[in-house]
Coordinates of C-alpha atoms and ligand atoms in Angstrom, one line a residue:
X1 CA 0.2 -0.3 0.1
X2 CA 1.7 3.3 -0.9
X3 CA -0.2 5.8 0.9
X4 CA 0.5 6.2 5.2
X5 CA -1.6 5.4 7.3
X6 CA -2.1 8.4 9.9
X7 CA -3.3 5.7 12.9
X8 CA -0.1 4.6 12.7
X9 CA 1.9 7.9 13.3
X10 CA 2.6 9.3 16.7
X11 CA 1.6 13.1 17.0
X12 CA 4.5 14.7 16.7
X13 CA 5.0 11.8 13.5
X14 CA 1.5 13.4 11.9
X15 CA 2.7 16.9 13.1
X16 CA 5.6 16.5 10.7
X17 CA 3.8 15.3 7.9
X18 CA 1.8 17.8 8.4
X19 CA 4.2 20.4 7.7
X20 CA 6.0 18.8 4.8
X21 CA 3.1 19.3 3.3
X22 CA 2.9 22.7 4.5
X23 CA 0.9 23.4 7.0
X24 CA 0.8 24.5 10.1
X25 CA 1.5 22.6 13.7
X26 CA -1.5 23.0 14.7
X27 CA -3.5 20.8 12.0
X28 CA -1.2 18.3 12.4
X29 CA -2.3 18.0 16.3
X30 CA -5.9 19.0 15.1
X31 CA -5.7 15.4 12.5
X32 CA -4.7 13.6 15.5
X33 CA -7.3 14.4 17.4
X34 CA -9.6 14.1 14.6
X35 CA -8.7 10.7 14.3
X36 CA -7.8 9.4 17.5
X37 CA -9.8 11.2 19.5
X38 CA -13.0 12.0 17.8
X39 CA -12.0 8.6 16.0
X40 CA -12.9 9.7 12.4
X41 CA -12.0 7.5 9.9
X42 CA -12.3 9.3 6.7
X43 CA -10.5 13.2 6.0
X44 CA -14.8 14.0 4.0
X45 CA -15.5 13.6 8.0
X46 CA -13.0 16.1 9.0
X47 CA -15.3 19.1 8.5
X48 CA -13.3 21.6 10.3
X49 CA -10.2 21.2 7.7
X50 CA -9.6 22.9 5.2
X51 CA -11.3 21.6 1.6
X52 CA -7.5 21.3 -0.3
X53 CA -6.1 20.1 2.7
X54 CA -9.1 16.9 2.6
X55 CA -8.2 16.6 -0.8
X56 CA -4.4 16.3 -0.3
X57 CA -4.3 13.9 2.3
X58 CA -6.6 11.8 0.2
X59 CA -4.3 11.6 -2.3
X60 CA -1.2 10.6 0.4
X61 CA -2.8 9.2 2.8
X62 CA -5.4 7.0 4.4
X63 CA -7.2 7.2 8.1
X64 CA -8.4 3.6 7.6
X65 CA -6.8 0.4 6.0
X66 CA -9.1 -2.7 7.5
X67 CA -12.7 -3.7 6.3
X68 CA -14.9 -4.8 8.5
X69 CA -16.5 -8.0 7.0
X70 CA -18.3 -8.9 9.5
X71 CA -19.7 -8.9 13.5
X72 CA -20.8 -11.3 16.1
X73 CA -22.6 -10.8 18.8
X74 CA -23.2 -13.0 21.5
X75 CA -26.1 -13.3 24.1
X76 CA -23.7 -12.4 26.7
X77 CA -23.2 -8.8 24.5
X78 CA -19.8 -9.7 23.5
X79 CA -19.0 -8.5 20.5
X80 CA -16.4 -10.2 17.6
X81 CA -15.2 -8.1 14.5
X82 CA -13.5 -10.4 11.8
X83 CA -12.0 -7.8 9.6
X84 CA -9.3 -7.8 6.9
X85 CA -6.2 -6.0 5.6
X86 CA -5.4 -3.9 2.8
X87 CA -3.6 -7.3 1.4
X88 CA -7.0 -9.5 2.6
X89 CA -5.6 -11.0 5.6
X90 CA -7.8 -11.7 8.8
X91 CA -7.8 -9.9 11.7
X92 CA -9.8 -10.5 15.0
X93 CA -11.1 -8.3 18.0
X94 CA -13.6 -8.6 20.2
X95 CA -15.5 -6.1 22.3
X96 CA -16.4 -7.2 25.8
X97 CA -18.9 -4.8 27.4
X98 CA -18.7 -4.7 31.3
X99 CA -20.2 -2.3 34.1
X100 CA -17.3 -0.3 34.6
X101 CA -15.1 -0.5 32.0
X102 CA -15.0 -2.2 28.5
X103 CA -12.2 -4.4 27.6
X104 CA -11.0 -4.7 24.2
X105 CA -9.2 -7.8 23.2
X106 CA -7.0 -6.9 19.9
X107 CA -4.5 -8.9 17.8
X108 CA -1.2 -8.5 16.9
X109 CA -0.6 -11.0 13.9
X110 CA -2.6 -12.6 11.0
X111 CA -2.5 -16.0 12.4
X112 CA 0.5 -16.6 15.0
X113 CA 3.1 -18.7 14.2
X114 CA 3.2 -20.6 17.7
X115 CA 1.6 -24.0 17.7
X116 CA 0.1 -24.1 20.9
X117 CA -2.1 -27.4 20.7
X118 CA -5.5 -25.9 21.9
X119 CA -5.6 -22.7 20.1
X120 CA -7.5 -22.6 16.2
X121 CA -5.8 -19.4 15.8
X122 CA -1.9 -22.1 15.7
X123 CA -3.7 -23.4 12.8
X124 CA -3.4 -20.5 10.6
X125 CA -0.1 -20.2 10.7
X126 CA 1.9 -16.6 10.5
X127 CA 0.0 -14.8 8.0
X128 CA 1.9 -11.8 8.9
X129 CA 2.6 -9.2 11.8
X130 CA 0.0 -6.3 11.9
X131 CA 1.1 -2.8 11.8
X132 CA 1.1 0.0 14.0
X133 CA -2.2 1.1 12.5
X134 CA -3.8 -2.0 12.0
X135 CA -3.4 -2.5 15.4
X136 CA -4.7 1.2 16.5
X137 CA -7.3 0.5 14.0
X138 CA -8.9 -2.1 15.8
X139 CA -9.4 -0.2 18.8
X140 CA -11.1 2.9 16.6
X141 CA -13.5 0.3 15.0
X142 CA -14.6 -1.6 17.8
X143 CA -15.4 2.0 19.7
X144 CA -17.5 3.3 17.4
X145 CA -19.4 0.1 16.5
X146 CA -20.1 0.1 20.4
X147 CA -20.9 3.7 20.7
X148 CA -20.6 5.5 17.5
X149 CA -17.7 7.9 15.2
X150 CA -17.2 11.5 16.7
X151 CA -19.1 10.7 20.9
X152 CA -17.2 10.5 23.7
X153 CA -17.4 6.8 25.3
X154 CA -19.3 6.4 28.2
X155 CA -16.5 4.2 29.7
X156 CA -13.2 4.2 30.5
X157 CA -11.3 1.1 28.3
X158 CA -8.9 -1.8 29.1
X159 CA -6.7 -3.1 26.8
X160 CA -5.9 -7.0 26.6
X161 CA -3.3 -7.7 24.0
X162 CA -4.7 -11.8 23.7
X163 CA -6.0 -12.2 20.4
X164 CA -4.9 -13.1 17.5
X165 CA -0.5 -14.2 17.3
X166 CA 2.1 -13.8 20.0
X167 CA 2.4 -10.0 20.8
X168 CA 6.0 -10.4 21.3
X169 CA 6.7 -11.0 17.7
X170 CA 5.4 -8.3 17.2
X171 CA 7.2 -6.1 19.6
X172 CA 8.3 -2.9 17.6
X173 CA 4.9 -2.5 16.3
X174 CA 2.7 -3.2 19.2
X175 CA 4.8 -0.5 21.5
X176 CA 4.6 1.8 19.1
X177 CA 0.5 1.3 19.0
X178 CA 0.7 1.5 23.0
X179 CA 2.7 4.8 22.6
X180 CA 0.2 6.5 20.3
X181 CA -3.0 5.1 22.0
X182 CA -2.0 6.5 25.4
X183 CA -1.7 9.9 23.9
X184 CA -4.1 12.3 26.2
X185 CA -5.2 13.8 23.1
X186 CA -6.4 10.6 21.4
X187 CA -7.2 7.5 22.8
X188 CA -5.7 8.1 26.0
X189 CA -5.6 3.9 27.1
X190 CA -2.9 4.3 29.2
X191 CA -0.3 1.2 29.3
X192 CA -1.4 0.8 33.1
X193 CA -4.8 0.0 31.4
X194 CA -3.0 -2.7 29.0
X195 CA -2.3 -6.4 29.7
X196 CA -0.1 -7.9 27.1
X197 CA 0.0 -12.1 27.4
X198 CA 3.1 -13.8 25.9
X199 CA 3.4 -18.0 25.2
X200 CA 7.0 -17.0 26.7
X201 CA 9.0 -14.8 24.8
X202 CA 12.0 -14.9 27.3
X203 CA 14.0 -11.9 25.7
X204 CA 11.4 -9.7 25.3
X205 CA 9.7 -10.2 28.9
X206 CA 13.6 -8.7 29.8
X207 CA 13.2 -5.8 27.7
X208 CA 9.8 -4.9 28.6
X209 CA 11.1 -5.1 31.7
X210 CA 13.2 -2.2 30.9
X211 CA 10.5 0.4 29.4
X212 CA 9.2 2.8 32.0
X213 CA 5.9 3.0 31.1
X214 CA 5.1 -0.5 30.1
X215 CA 1.9 -2.4 30.0
X216 CA 0.9 -5.3 32.6
X217 CA 2.4 -8.8 31.6
X218 CA 0.4 -12.5 31.8
X219 CA 2.3 -15.1 30.7
X220 CA 0.5 -18.1 29.3
X221 CA 1.7 -21.4 31.0
X222 CA -0.7 -24.1 30.7
X223 CA 1.4 -26.8 32.2
X224 CA 3.7 -27.4 35.8
X225 CA 6.1 -29.2 33.5
X226 CA 8.2 -29.0 30.8
X227 CA 7.2 -32.6 29.5
X228 CA 3.7 -31.3 29.8
X229 CA 4.1 -27.7 28.0
X230 CA 6.9 -28.8 25.4
X231 CA 3.4 -30.9 23.9
X232 CA 0.8 -28.2 24.8
X233 CA 3.0 -25.4 24.0
X234 CA 5.9 -26.0 21.5
X235 CA 7.5 -22.5 21.9
X236 CA 8.4 -24.6 25.8
X237 CA 11.0 -26.2 23.6
X238 CA 13.1 -23.1 22.9
X239 CA 12.3 -21.3 26.2
X240 CA 12.0 -24.1 28.6
X241 CA 9.8 -23.3 32.0
X242 CA 13.0 -22.4 34.4
X243 CA 14.4 -19.8 31.8
X244 CA 11.0 -18.8 31.3
X245 CA 10.3 -18.3 35.2
X246 CA 13.8 -16.9 35.6
X247 CA 13.1 -13.7 33.9
X248 CA 9.9 -13.5 35.2
X249 CA 11.7 -13.4 38.5
X250 CA 13.6 -10.4 36.9
X251 CA 10.4 -9.0 35.5
X252 CA 9.6 -8.8 38.7
X253 CA 12.3 -5.6 39.9
X254 CA 9.9 -3.6 37.6
X255 CA 6.3 -4.3 39.0
X256 CA 4.8 -1.5 40.9
X257 CA 4.0 -1.5 44.5
X258 CA 0.8 -3.5 44.7
X259 CA 1.2 -4.7 41.1
X260 CA 1.4 -8.8 40.6
X261 CA 1.8 -10.4 37.3
X262 CA -0.4 -12.8 36.2
X263 CA -0.2 -16.6 34.8
X264 CA -3.0 -18.0 32.4
X265 CA -3.3 -21.7 32.7
X266 CA -5.8 -23.1 30.0
X267 CA -7.7 -26.4 31.8
X268 CA -7.6 -29.2 29.4
X269 CA -10.1 -32.2 31.3
X270 CA -7.6 -34.5 32.1
X271 CA -4.3 -33.1 30.5
X272 CA -3.2 -30.5 32.7
X273 CA -6.0 -30.1 35.8
X274 CA -5.9 -33.0 38.0
X275 CA -4.7 -32.3 41.9
X276 CA -1.0 -33.3 40.9
X277 CA -0.7 -31.0 38.5
X278 CA -2.0 -28.1 40.8
X279 CA 0.2 -29.4 43.4
X280 CA 3.3 -29.3 40.8
X281 CA 1.8 -25.4 39.6
X282 CA 1.9 -24.0 43.3
X283 CA 4.9 -25.6 44.2
X284 CA 6.9 -24.5 40.8
X285 CA 5.4 -20.6 41.1
X286 CA 6.6 -21.1 45.0
X287 CA 9.7 -21.6 44.0
X288 CA 10.8 -18.9 42.1
X289 CA 9.3 -16.9 45.3
X290 CA 6.8 -14.6 42.1
X291 CA 4.5 -11.6 43.1
X292 CA 1.9 -13.8 40.6
X293 CA -1.9 -14.8 40.1
X294 CA -2.9 -16.9 38.3
X295 CA -6.2 -16.9 36.3
X296 CA -7.5 -20.5 35.3
X297 CA -9.1 -20.3 31.8
X298 CA -11.4 -23.1 31.1
X299 CA -11.0 -24.3 27.9
X300 CA -13.4 -23.2 25.5
X301 CA -14.1 -26.0 23.4
X302 CA -14.1 -26.0 19.2
X303 CA -13.4 -28.8 16.9
X304 CA -11.5 -29.8 15.4
X305 CA -9.1 -29.1 18.4
X306 CA -8.9 -32.2 20.5
X307 CA -9.7 -30.7 24.3
X308 CA -12.5 -31.2 26.1
X309 CA -12.8 -28.3 29.3
X310 CA -12.5 -28.8 32.5
X311 CA -15.5 -29.6 34.6
X312 CA -16.8 -26.3 37.0
X313 CA -15.8 -28.5 40.4
X314 CA -12.3 -29.9 38.8
X315 CA -11.5 -26.0 38.2
X316 CA -12.9 -25.3 41.5
X317 CA -10.3 -27.9 43.0
X318 CA -8.0 -26.6 41.0
X319 CA -7.9 -23.0 42.4
X320 CA -8.3 -24.2 46.0
X321 CA -5.0 -26.5 46.1
X322 CA -3.1 -23.1 44.6
X323 CA -4.6 -21.2 47.2
X324 CA -4.1 -23.7 50.0
X325 CA -0.3 -23.5 48.8
X326 CA -0.3 -20.0 49.0
X327 CA -0.9 -18.8 45.5
X328 CA -3.5 -16.7 44.2
X329 CA -5.8 -18.1 41.7
X330 CA -9.4 -17.0 40.2
X331 CA -11.4 -18.7 37.8
X332 CA -11.7 -16.4 34.7
X333 CA -15.5 -16.5 33.2
X334 CA -15.4 -17.5 29.6
X335 CA -16.9 -14.5 27.1
X336 CA -18.3 -14.9 23.7
X337 CA -17.6 -18.4 23.4
X338 CA -20.9 -18.9 21.6
X339 CA -20.0 -16.3 18.8
X340 CA -16.0 -17.9 18.8
X341 CA -14.9 -14.9 20.7
X342 CA -13.6 -16.6 23.7
X343 CA -9.6 -17.4 24.2
X344 CA -8.1 -19.2 21.8
X345 CA -11.1 -19.6 19.8
X346 CA -9.9 -16.7 17.0
X347 CA -9.2 -18.1 13.6
X348 CA -11.1 -16.1 10.7
X349 CA -14.5 -18.1 11.5
X350 CA -16.9 -17.0 9.3
X351 CA -20.6 -17.1 9.7
X352 CA -20.7 -21.1 10.0
X353 CA -23.0 -21.8 12.7
X354 CA -23.1 -18.5 13.7
X355 CA -25.7 -16.4 12.8
X356 CA -24.6 -12.8 11.9
X357 CA -25.3 -9.4 13.6
X358 CA -27.5 -7.2 11.6
X359 CA -25.4 -4.4 11.0
Ligands
SF4_1 S1 -2.7 -19.4 22.0 FE1 -1.4 -17.5 21.5 S2 0.5 -18.0 21.4 FE2 -0.4 -19.8 21.5 S3 -0.9 -20.0 19.2 FE3 -2.5 -19.3 19.7 S4 -2.2 -17.3 19.3 FE4 -0.5 -18.2 18.6

């Protein structure tokens, strides 16, 4: 694509670009606010800009490169969006309305190169990393669908980088997107409102720890031993548990007072959910004395994945064992599983088996 995607530019970069077009600095700030604060997706809507500037921008730049293909609405209000990039690749985003603050789960890659055996996205393989602009635009599209363009949202927004892809393999565009979204004259979603989930890319965990204004970290564990984790998350062969937890221990130095970081543990029936797995997990985390909590995530079954979810009683028993061994543990309520919007279910599924919501 030859046109510059303006959502991928910081405010300073946008000011410079407008200056190159012979415009004063305030015009750059005006366009930035129109894109990110008012969430306008075309220059035609920016009626406070001179006509000549709007058509110049139209020739050289674009405010939108993603196309919304389908939207699915769950009985619990969760919305899943299937979008396409300009080169025809799938991007999925999930909007989860909550009483006080909405959560948007965004994707950092189209597909994913990691082969976690409990995840549908893995079956797509890696199509490509998303750009910073494509990451930001997912949030703009979701907010506009929920609240309309040009209006303030009634709630704050949390972001979770838990959609398709391994965020730390798209580290640069991801970090740039987060910086752009934290701008107070734009979306103003500060890093403390953002959680990035990794399958365990150790060098990036260490790098994240050195970034002063960093998002929260969540690490997907899925198994308490290397033997089992090698099978469920092959990335473990490169960075086994000992290396991963040592990196987490180092990351702990960057935690703010009161902050903990999160381990996610998908619960697969008769695979990783026994009492002895719970004890092994607690012992592992206690050995490293990590200031962490564990989120237990009931698996969301989806053909052709070969797993079933653990029963509610099993999950609760597992949680109690962790708690009894001093590891804070919580059960995450699945959202949007009826529309394939829940964890591990994003695989660019179309309308089959689903009722597409009227748009
Ligand atoms: S769970 Fe995450 S890291 Fe693993 S294959 Fe799926 S999208 Fe990739």
